[in-house]
XYZ file of C-alpha atoms in Angstrom:
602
model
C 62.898 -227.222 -22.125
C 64.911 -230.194 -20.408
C 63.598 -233.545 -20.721
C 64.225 -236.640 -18.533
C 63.965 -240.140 -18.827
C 62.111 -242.580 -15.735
C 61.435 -246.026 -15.852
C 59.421 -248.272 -17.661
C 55.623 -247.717 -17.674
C 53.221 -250.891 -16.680
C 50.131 -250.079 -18.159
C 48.557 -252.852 -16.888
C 48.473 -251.241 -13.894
C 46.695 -247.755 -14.585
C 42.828 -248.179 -14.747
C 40.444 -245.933 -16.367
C 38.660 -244.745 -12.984
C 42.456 -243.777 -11.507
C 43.185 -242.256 -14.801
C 39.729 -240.091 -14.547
C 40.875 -239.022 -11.177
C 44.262 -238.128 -11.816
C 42.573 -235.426 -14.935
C 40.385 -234.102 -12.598
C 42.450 -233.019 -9.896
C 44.806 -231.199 -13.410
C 44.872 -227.344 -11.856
C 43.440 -224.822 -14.156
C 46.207 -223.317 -16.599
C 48.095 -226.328 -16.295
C 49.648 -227.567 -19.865
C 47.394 -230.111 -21.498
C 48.289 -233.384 -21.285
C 48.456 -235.750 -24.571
C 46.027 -238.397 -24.369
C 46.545 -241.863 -23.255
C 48.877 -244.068 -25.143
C 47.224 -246.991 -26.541
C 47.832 -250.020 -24.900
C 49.439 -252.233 -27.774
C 52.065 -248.880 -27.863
C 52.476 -248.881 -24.147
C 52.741 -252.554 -24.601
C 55.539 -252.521 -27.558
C 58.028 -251.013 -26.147
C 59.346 -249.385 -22.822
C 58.586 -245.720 -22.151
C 60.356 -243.300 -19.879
C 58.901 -240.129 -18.084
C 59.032 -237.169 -19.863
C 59.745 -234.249 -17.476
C 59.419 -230.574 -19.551
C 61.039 -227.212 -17.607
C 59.747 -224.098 -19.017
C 60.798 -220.694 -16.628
C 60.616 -217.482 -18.284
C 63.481 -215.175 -18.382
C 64.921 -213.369 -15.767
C 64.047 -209.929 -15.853
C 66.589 -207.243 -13.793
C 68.905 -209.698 -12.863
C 66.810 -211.862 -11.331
C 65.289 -215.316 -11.822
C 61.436 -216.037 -10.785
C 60.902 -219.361 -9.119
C 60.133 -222.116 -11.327
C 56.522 -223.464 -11.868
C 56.225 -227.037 -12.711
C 52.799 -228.831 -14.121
C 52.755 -232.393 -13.831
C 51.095 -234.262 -16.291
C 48.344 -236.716 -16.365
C 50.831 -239.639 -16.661
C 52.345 -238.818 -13.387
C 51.508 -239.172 -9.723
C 52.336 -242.709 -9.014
C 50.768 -243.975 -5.329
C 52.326 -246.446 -3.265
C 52.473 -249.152 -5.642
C 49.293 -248.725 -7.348
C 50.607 -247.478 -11.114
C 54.303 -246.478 -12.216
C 54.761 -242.652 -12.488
C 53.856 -241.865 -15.578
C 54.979 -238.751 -17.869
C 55.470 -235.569 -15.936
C 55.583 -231.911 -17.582
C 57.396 -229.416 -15.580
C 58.518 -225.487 -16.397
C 62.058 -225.303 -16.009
C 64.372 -222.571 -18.142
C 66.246 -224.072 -20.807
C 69.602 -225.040 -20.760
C 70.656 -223.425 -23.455
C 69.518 -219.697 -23.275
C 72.304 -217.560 -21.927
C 71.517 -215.225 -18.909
C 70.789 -211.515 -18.921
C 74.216 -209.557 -17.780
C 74.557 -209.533 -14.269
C 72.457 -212.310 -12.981
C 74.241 -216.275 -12.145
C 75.236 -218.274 -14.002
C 73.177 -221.993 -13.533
C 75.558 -224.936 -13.567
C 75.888 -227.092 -16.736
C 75.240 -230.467 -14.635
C 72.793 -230.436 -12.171
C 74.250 -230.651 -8.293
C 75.243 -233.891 -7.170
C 72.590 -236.028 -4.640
C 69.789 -234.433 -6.487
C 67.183 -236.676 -8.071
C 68.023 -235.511 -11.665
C 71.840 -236.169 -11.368
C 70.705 -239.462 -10.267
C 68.068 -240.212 -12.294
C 65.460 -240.899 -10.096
C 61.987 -239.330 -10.727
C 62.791 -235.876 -8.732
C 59.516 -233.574 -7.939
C 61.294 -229.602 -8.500
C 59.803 -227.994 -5.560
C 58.243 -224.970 -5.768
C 60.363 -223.247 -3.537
C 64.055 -224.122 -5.126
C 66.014 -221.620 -6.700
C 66.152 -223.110 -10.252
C 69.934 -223.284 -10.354
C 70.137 -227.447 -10.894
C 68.502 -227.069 -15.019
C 70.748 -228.436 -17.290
C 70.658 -229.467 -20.786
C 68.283 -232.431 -21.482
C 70.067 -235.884 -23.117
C 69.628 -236.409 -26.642
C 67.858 -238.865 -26.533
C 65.010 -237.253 -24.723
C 64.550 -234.907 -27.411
C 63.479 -238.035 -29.879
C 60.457 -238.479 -27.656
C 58.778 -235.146 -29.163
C 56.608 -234.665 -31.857
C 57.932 -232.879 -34.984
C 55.676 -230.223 -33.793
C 57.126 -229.805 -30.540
C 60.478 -230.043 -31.594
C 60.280 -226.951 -34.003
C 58.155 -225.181 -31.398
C 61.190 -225.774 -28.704
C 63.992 -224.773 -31.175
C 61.907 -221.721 -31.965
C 61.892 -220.558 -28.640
C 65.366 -221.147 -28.205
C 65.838 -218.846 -31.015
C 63.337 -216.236 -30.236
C 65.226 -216.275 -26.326
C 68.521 -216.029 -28.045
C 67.740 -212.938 -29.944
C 65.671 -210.595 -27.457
C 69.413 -211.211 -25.312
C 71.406 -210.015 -27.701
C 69.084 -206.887 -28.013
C 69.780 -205.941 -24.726
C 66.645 -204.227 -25.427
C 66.413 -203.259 -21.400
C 69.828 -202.229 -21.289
C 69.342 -199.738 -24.164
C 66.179 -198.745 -22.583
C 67.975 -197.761 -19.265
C 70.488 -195.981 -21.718
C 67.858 -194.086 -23.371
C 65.860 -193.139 -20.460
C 69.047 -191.360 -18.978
C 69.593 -189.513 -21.648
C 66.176 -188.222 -22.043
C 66.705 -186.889 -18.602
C 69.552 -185.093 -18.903
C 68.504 -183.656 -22.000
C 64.909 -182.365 -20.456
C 67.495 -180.486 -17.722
C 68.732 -178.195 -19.834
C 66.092 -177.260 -22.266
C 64.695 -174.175 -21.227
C 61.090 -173.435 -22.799
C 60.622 -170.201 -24.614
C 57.984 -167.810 -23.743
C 55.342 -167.620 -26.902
C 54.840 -164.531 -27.703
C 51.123 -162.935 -26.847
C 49.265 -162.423 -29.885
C 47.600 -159.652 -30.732
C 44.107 -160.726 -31.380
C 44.291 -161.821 -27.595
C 44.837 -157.730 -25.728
C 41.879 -156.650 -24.816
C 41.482 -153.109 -26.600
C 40.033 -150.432 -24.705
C 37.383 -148.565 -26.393
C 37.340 -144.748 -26.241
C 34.728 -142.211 -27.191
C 36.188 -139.096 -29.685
C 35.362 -137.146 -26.628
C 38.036 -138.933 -24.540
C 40.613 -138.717 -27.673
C 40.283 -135.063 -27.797
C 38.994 -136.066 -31.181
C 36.790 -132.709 -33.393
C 33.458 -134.286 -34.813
C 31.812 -133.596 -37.402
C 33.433 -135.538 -40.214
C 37.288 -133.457 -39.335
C 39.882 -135.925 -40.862
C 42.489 -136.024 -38.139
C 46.135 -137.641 -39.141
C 47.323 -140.797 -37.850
C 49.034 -140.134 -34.832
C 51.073 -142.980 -32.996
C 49.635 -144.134 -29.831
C 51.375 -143.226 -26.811
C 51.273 -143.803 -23.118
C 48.151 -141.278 -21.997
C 50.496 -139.606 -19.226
C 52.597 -138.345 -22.327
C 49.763 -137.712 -24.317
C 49.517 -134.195 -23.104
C 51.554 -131.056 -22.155
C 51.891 -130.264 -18.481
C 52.018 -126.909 -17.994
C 54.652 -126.227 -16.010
C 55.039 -124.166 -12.843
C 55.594 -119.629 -12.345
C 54.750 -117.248 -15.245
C 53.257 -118.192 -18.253
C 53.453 -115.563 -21.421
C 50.305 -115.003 -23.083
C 50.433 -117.169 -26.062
C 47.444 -119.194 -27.932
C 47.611 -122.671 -28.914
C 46.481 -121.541 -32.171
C 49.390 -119.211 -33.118
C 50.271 -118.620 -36.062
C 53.326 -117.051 -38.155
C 51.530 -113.857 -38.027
C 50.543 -112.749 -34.230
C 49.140 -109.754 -35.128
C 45.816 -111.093 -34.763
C 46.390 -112.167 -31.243
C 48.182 -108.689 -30.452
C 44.624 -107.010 -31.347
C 42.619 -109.170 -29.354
C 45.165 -108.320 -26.109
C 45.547 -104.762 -27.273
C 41.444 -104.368 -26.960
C 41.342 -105.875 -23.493
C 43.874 -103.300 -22.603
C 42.548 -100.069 -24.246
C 39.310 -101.350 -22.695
C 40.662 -101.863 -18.633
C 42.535 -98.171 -19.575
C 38.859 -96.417 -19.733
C 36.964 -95.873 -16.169
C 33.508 -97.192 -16.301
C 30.791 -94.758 -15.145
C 30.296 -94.392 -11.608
C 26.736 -95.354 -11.210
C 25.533 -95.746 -7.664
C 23.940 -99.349 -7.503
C 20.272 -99.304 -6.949
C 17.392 -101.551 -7.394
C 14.834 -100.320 -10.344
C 11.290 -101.218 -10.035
C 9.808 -105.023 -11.491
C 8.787 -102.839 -14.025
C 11.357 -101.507 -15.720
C 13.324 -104.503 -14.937
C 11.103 -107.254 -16.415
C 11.115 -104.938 -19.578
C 14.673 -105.199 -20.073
C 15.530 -108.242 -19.494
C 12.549 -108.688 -22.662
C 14.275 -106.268 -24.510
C 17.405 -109.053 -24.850
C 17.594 -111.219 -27.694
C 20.197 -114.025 -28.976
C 21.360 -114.217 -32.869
C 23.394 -116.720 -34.450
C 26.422 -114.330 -34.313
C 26.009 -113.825 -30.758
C 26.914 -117.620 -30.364
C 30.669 -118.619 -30.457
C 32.741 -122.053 -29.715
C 35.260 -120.244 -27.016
C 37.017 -123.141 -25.317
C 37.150 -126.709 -26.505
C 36.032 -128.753 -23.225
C 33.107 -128.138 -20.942
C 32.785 -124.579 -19.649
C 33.377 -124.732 -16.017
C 33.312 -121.225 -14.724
C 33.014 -117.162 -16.698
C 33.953 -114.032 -16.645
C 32.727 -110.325 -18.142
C 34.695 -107.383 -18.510
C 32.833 -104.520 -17.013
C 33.554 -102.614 -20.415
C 30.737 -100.370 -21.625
C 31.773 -99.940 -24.778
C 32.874 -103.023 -25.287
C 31.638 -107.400 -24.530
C 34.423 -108.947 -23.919
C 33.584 -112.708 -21.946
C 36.222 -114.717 -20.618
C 35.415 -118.602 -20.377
C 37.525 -121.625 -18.451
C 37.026 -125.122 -19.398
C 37.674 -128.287 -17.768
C 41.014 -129.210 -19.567
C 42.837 -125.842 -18.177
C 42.144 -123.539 -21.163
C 40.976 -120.175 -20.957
C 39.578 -118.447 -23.950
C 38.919 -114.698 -24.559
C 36.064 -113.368 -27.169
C 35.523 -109.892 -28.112
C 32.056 -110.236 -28.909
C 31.945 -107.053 -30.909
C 34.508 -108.158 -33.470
C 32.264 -110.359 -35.763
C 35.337 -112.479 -37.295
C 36.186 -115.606 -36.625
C 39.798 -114.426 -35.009
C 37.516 -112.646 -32.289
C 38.417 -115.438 -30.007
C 41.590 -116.716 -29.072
C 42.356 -120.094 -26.267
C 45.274 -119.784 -23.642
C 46.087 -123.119 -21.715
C 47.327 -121.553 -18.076
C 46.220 -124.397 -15.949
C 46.500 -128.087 -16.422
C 43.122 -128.728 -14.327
C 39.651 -127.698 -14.906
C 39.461 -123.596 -14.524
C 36.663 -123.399 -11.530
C 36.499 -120.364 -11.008
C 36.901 -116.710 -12.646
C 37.195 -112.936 -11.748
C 38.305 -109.828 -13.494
C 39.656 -107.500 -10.911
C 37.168 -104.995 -9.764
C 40.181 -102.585 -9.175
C 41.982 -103.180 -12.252
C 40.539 -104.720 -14.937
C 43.550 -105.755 -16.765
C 44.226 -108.047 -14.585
C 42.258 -111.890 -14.958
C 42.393 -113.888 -12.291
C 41.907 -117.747 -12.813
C 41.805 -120.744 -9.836
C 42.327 -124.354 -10.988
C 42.959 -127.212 -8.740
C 46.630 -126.477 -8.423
C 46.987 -122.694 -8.912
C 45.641 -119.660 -8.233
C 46.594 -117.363 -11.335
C 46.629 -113.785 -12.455
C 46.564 -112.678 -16.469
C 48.026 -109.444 -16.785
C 46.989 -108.109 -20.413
C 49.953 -104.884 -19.872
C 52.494 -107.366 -19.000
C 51.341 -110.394 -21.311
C 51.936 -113.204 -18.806
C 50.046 -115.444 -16.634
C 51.749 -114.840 -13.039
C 51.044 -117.834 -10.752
C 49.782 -115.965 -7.232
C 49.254 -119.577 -5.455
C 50.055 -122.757 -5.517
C 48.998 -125.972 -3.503
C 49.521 -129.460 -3.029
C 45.690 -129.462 -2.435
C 42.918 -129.417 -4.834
C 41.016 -125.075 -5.378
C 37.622 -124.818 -5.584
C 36.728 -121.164 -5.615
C 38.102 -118.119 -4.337
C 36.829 -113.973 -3.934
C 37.994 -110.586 -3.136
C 38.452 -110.054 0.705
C 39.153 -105.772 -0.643
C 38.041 -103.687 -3.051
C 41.438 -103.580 -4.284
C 41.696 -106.961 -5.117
C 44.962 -107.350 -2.934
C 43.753 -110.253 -0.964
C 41.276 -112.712 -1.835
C 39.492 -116.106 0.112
C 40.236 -119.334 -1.157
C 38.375 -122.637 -0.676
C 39.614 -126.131 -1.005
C 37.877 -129.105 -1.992
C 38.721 -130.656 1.094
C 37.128 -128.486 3.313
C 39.141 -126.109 4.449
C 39.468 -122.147 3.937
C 43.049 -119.811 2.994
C 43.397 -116.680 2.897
C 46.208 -115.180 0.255
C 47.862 -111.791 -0.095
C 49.071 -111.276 -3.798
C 51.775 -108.703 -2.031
C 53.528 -111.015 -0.409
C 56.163 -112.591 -2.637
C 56.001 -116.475 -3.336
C 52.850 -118.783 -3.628
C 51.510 -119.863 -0.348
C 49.140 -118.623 1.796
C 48.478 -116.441 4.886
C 45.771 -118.767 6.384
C 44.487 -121.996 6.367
C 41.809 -122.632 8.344
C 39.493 -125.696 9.095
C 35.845 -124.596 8.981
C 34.804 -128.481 9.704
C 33.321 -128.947 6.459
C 33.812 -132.204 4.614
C 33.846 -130.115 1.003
C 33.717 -126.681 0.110
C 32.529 -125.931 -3.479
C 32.029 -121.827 -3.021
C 33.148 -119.071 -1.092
C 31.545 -115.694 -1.320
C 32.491 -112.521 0.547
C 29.518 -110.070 1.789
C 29.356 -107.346 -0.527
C 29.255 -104.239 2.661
C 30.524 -105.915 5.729
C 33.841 -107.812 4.271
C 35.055 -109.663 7.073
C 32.297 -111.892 6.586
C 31.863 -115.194 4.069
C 29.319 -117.657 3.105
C 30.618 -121.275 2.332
C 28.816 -123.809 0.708
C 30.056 -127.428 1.519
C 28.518 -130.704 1.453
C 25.124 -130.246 3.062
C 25.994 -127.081 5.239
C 25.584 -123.373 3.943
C 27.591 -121.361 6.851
C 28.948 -118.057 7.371
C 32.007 -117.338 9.058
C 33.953 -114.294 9.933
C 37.696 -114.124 8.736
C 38.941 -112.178 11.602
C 38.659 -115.089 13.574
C 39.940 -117.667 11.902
C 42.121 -120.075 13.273
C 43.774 -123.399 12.300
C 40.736 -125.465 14.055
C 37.764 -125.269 15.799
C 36.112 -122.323 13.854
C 32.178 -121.718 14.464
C 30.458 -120.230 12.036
C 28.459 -116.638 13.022
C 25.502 -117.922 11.518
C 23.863 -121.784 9.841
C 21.695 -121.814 6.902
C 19.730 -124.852 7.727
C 17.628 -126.996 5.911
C 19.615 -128.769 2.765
C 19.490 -132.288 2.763
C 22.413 -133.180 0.012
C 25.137 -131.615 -1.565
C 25.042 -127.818 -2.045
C 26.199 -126.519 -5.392
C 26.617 -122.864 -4.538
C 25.912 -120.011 -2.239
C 25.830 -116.205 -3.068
C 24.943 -112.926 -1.268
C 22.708 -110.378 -2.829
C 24.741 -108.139 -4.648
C 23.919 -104.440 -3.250
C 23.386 -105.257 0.380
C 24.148 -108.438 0.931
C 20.438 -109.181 2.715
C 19.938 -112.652 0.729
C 21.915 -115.880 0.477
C 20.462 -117.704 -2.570
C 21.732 -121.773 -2.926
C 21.628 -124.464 -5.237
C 20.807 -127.779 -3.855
C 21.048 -131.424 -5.197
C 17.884 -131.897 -3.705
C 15.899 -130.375 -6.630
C 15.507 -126.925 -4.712
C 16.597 -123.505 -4.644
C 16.363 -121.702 -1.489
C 16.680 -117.834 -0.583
C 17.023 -116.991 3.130
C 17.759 -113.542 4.399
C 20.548 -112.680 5.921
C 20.383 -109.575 7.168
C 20.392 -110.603 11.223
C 23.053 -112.577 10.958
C 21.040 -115.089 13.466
C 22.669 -118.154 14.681
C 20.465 -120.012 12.703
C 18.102 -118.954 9.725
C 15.568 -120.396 8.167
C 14.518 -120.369 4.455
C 12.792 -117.362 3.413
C 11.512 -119.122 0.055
C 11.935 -122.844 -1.877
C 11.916 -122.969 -5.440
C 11.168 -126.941 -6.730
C 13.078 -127.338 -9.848
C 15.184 -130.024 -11.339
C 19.081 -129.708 -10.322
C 20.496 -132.800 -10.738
C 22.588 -132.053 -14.055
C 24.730 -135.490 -14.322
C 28.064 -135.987 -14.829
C 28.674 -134.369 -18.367
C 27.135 -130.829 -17.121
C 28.588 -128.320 -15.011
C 26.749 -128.194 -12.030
C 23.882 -125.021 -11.695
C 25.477 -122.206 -9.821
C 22.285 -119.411 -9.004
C 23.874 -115.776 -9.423
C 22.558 -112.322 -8.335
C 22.012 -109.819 -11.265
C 24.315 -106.993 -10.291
C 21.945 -104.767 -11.118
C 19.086 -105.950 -9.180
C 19.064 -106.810 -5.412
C 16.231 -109.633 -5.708
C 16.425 -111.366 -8.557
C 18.735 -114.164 -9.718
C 19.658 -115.767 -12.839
C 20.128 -119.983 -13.147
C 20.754 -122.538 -15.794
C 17.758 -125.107 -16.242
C 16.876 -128.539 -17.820
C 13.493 -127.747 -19.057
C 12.909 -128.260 -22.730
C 12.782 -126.062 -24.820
C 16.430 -124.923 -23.636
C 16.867 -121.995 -21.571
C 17.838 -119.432 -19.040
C 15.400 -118.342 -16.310
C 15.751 -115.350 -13.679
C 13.864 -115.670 -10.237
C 12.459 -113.227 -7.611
C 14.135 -113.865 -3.870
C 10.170 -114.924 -3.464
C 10.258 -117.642 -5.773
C 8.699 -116.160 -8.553
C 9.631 -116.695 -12.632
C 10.373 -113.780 -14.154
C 11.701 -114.374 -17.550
C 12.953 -117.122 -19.510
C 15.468 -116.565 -22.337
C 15.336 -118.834 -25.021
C 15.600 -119.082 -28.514
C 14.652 -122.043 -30.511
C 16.489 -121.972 -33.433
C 19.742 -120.481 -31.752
C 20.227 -122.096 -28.283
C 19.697 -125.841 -27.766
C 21.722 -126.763 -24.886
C 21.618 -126.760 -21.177
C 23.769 -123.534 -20.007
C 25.114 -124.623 -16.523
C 26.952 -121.302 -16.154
C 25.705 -117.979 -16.695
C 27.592 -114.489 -15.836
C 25.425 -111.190 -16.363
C 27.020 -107.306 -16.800
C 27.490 -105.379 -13.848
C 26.029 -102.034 -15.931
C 24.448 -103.514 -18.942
C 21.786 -105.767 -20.202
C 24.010 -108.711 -21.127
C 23.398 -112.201 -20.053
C 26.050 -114.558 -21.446
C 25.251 -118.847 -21.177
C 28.442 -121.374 -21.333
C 27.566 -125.223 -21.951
C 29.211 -128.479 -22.488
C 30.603 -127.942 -26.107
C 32.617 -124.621 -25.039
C 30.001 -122.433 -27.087
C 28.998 -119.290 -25.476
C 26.014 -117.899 -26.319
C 25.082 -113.867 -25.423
C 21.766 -112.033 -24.705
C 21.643 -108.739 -25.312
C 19.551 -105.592 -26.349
């Protein structure tokens, strides 16, 4: 704060209206103004203007104009009244100046009012650099109040600049920055809580029910979890070998002794409904009839055609293959082979040599060979099996169908494991192939919604016709057989709830259905799908799976008549998608979704 002395003050001269009018036109903010001086004080002695500076400091180097309030005292006019007191902003002389910015001069300039005494106005628009310190004397004018209040901002100024508190802020600031540009922030680690565990079933973890404790295995990554089996011969070993084989040996030796011994050459012939319906009451099921074969869902079965001896042969979905000699009543009467990695579709024992057990997965076509002990791989394909048959009585060729649509044709002479033939029949699936039991060159199909036969001498790579169209399916077709003997009647499966017989014995371009059975087909996605198959023993009648309650097994006439039903309350209570019946004897064996098989029989 600088203070300056004017001339005397004539109070005489300064009226109370002019006085009024000078407070009024005070701007807002402005500093308040002391009262007027009394006049015996203004008469004692001679006062001079008192002229007050106050600027803030600068801030980045740079000072901000000056502000100046002038005081009630002031604004003498032409004569009327002597200027009077004036308070104006101005920085004080003695605070030193931030770093960087000029210096002001101790004196003020030379011509300027101050340096000469006068009563100089500070414009609003100078620069500020003519402050200087204030004379002594001026600083007797204040009021003790003032006077501490001015040498405590002097103080207060002095101290904030020698903080350098915005220098050390700068400082700071660019060191937080380069410190920021090298931390590199870690990763947290996930937490467990926060994975999202996948629930399984104990069907998915190949897990036994029941209450079976099973040890606490490490998980791994599910392609490991499992075996693949790898590719060319396979020797006949179990999973459930043990130290002592012999078991296993018996079980291979009786399949062998049994293929050695020539069945009786009975001349195939239809008996009359009579005799028929009588046997098929004549066959019962036991509880020791019933065995767990395979561990998975039974996809496709087999029968030896032993007399002397039942011996089944079941595939499941996981690749095993499981043999039972029903006779032997032990629980080693059944052994599991894993020869495929896919599910086992479809099954034959070679009509020409029994010893021989041909299997069809997805990727191979294989053949068990009981004399040799091995699983010999006949065929192998980047594309996905589906069923396959004899093309000879010898069993040297056979038709294969792929899920894709198309047809093969394989010789098990010819050494390696592709085929003769592939032929598109312009089918979008094919889920069966049959070949007609007389007149071999000829095949049914059974695709998506078409039910076609075709003749194999004149298949080509495309653009095969079929010889003749079983019409009339609306969705997907499960299966399609010919009557066994003469090979007179196709008999399908159809997802449309209905079995349908035509005959077949024209061979016209198109046929109609000769009957419609309305039952329910639609088995879901845990069940193997119905597959209707001709009893070997009797032209016109067929054997299925069904969903009624209570569970069991029904036969058909080719005119849509029920026959028989086998059940058994107590002993079977599960749907039996696949069934396989004796080609000489009155054995009907069931396979359902648990792997049991379960055997009718006199």
């Amino acid at each position: 704060m600088a203070l300056s002395q004017a001339g005397p003050l004539e109070p005489e001269e300064v009226s109370p209206r002019s006085r009024q009018r000078m407070q009024e036109s005070t701007p807002r903010g402005s500093a308040e103004l002391p009262p007027s001086p009394e006049p015996a004080e203004r008469r004692a002695g001679a006062e001079r203007q008192l002229r007050v500076l106050l600027t803030p400091l600068a801030v980045g180097g740079r000072r901000p104009p000056q502000k100046r309030l002038l005081g009630a005292y002031g604004g003498g006019a032409e004569g009327r009244a002597p200027a009077g007191k004036r308070l104006c902003l101005e920085p004080p002389a003695a605070l030193p100046s931030p770093p960087g910015s000029p210096s002001p001069p101790a004196t003020p300039p030379a011509g300027t009012p101050a340096a000469n005494g006068s009563d100089g106005v500070w414009d609003a628009d100078s620069d500020g650099s003519d402050g200087g310190d204030a004379a002594p004397d001026e600083c007797s004018q204040l009021s003790a109040y003032e006077r501490k209040r001015l040498k405590n901002i002097t103080e207060n100024a002095k101290f904030f600049a020698a903080l350098k508190l915005h220098e050390s802020a700068a400082r700071l600031h660019q060191m937080a920055s380069k410190t920021q540009s090298h931390v590199t922030k870690r990763a947290k680690p996930k937490k467990a809580e926060d994975e999202t565990v996948r629930r399984r079933s104990m069907r998915l973890q190949r897990v036994e029910p029941a209450g079976v404790t099973v040890p606490d295995v490490p998980a791994q990554p599910e392609a490991e979890e499992y075996l693949r089996v790898p590719e060319g011969p396979l020797p006949m070993i179990p999973e459930d070998q043990m130290e002592n084989s012999k078991l296993t040996e018996d079980l291979l030796a009786t399949w062998m002794r049994i293929s050695e011994m020539k069945a009786n050459e009975t001349e195939k012939r239809t008996c009359d409904m009579e005799r028929y319906q009588d046997s098929l009451n004549s066959m019962v099921l036991s509880e020791n009839n019933i065995k767990k074969v395979v561990k998975y869902r039974v996809c496709s079965m087999a029968i030896h055609p032993s007399e002397s001896i039942i011996f089944v042969a079941a595939g499941d979905k996981s690749g095993q293959i499981g043999l039972w000699n029903v006779n032997c009543q032990a629980e080693e009467g059944a052994h599991a082979f894993t020869p495929h990695n896919y599910p086992v579709n479809c099954m034959h024992f070679s009509p020409f040599n029994p010893a021989h057990l041909l299997s069809l997965s997805d990727d191979s076509l294989r053949c068990g060979d009981v004399t040799r002990a091995i699983f010999d791989e006949v065929c192998r394909s980047e594309k996905s099996f589906s069923s396959f048959d004899f093309l000879e009585d010898n069993a040297s060729t056979a038709l294969v169908g792929y899920w894709d649509g198309d047809v093969a044709v394989v010789d098990r002479r010819t050494p390696g494991t592709s085929s003769e033939l592939s032929a598109d029949i312009g089918f979008r699936r094919t889920r069966t192939v049959h070949v007609h039991p007389v007149n071999k060159q000829y095949f049914v199909a059974a695709g998506s919604v078409d039910v076609c036969i075709y003749d194999v001498r004149y298949l080509k790579s495309n653009g095969n016709k079929p010889v003749s169209s079983l019409n009339g399916h609306t969705k997907s077709v499960a299966s399609a057989y010919f009557s066994p003997v003469t090979g007179s009647r196709v008999v399908t499966v159809c997802a449309d709830d209905k079995l349908r017989v035509y005959d077949t014995s024209s061979l016209a371009p198109t046929v109609a259905a000769l009957s419609t059975i309305r039952r329910n087909c639609n088995t879901g996605r845990w069940l193997t799908r119905f597959r209707a198959i001709w009893d070997p023993k009797q032209e016109d009648c067929f054997v299925v799976g069904s969903m009624a309650r209570p569970r069991q097994i029904e036969v058909f006439q080719d005119t849509g008549k029920l026959l028989h039903s086998f059940c058994n309350i107590d002993c079977l209570g599960s749907v039996c998608s696949i069934t396989v019946v004796h080609p000489s004897k009155n054995i009907l064996v069931g396979g359902n979704a648990s792997g049991r098989l379960h055997v009718f029989k006199e």
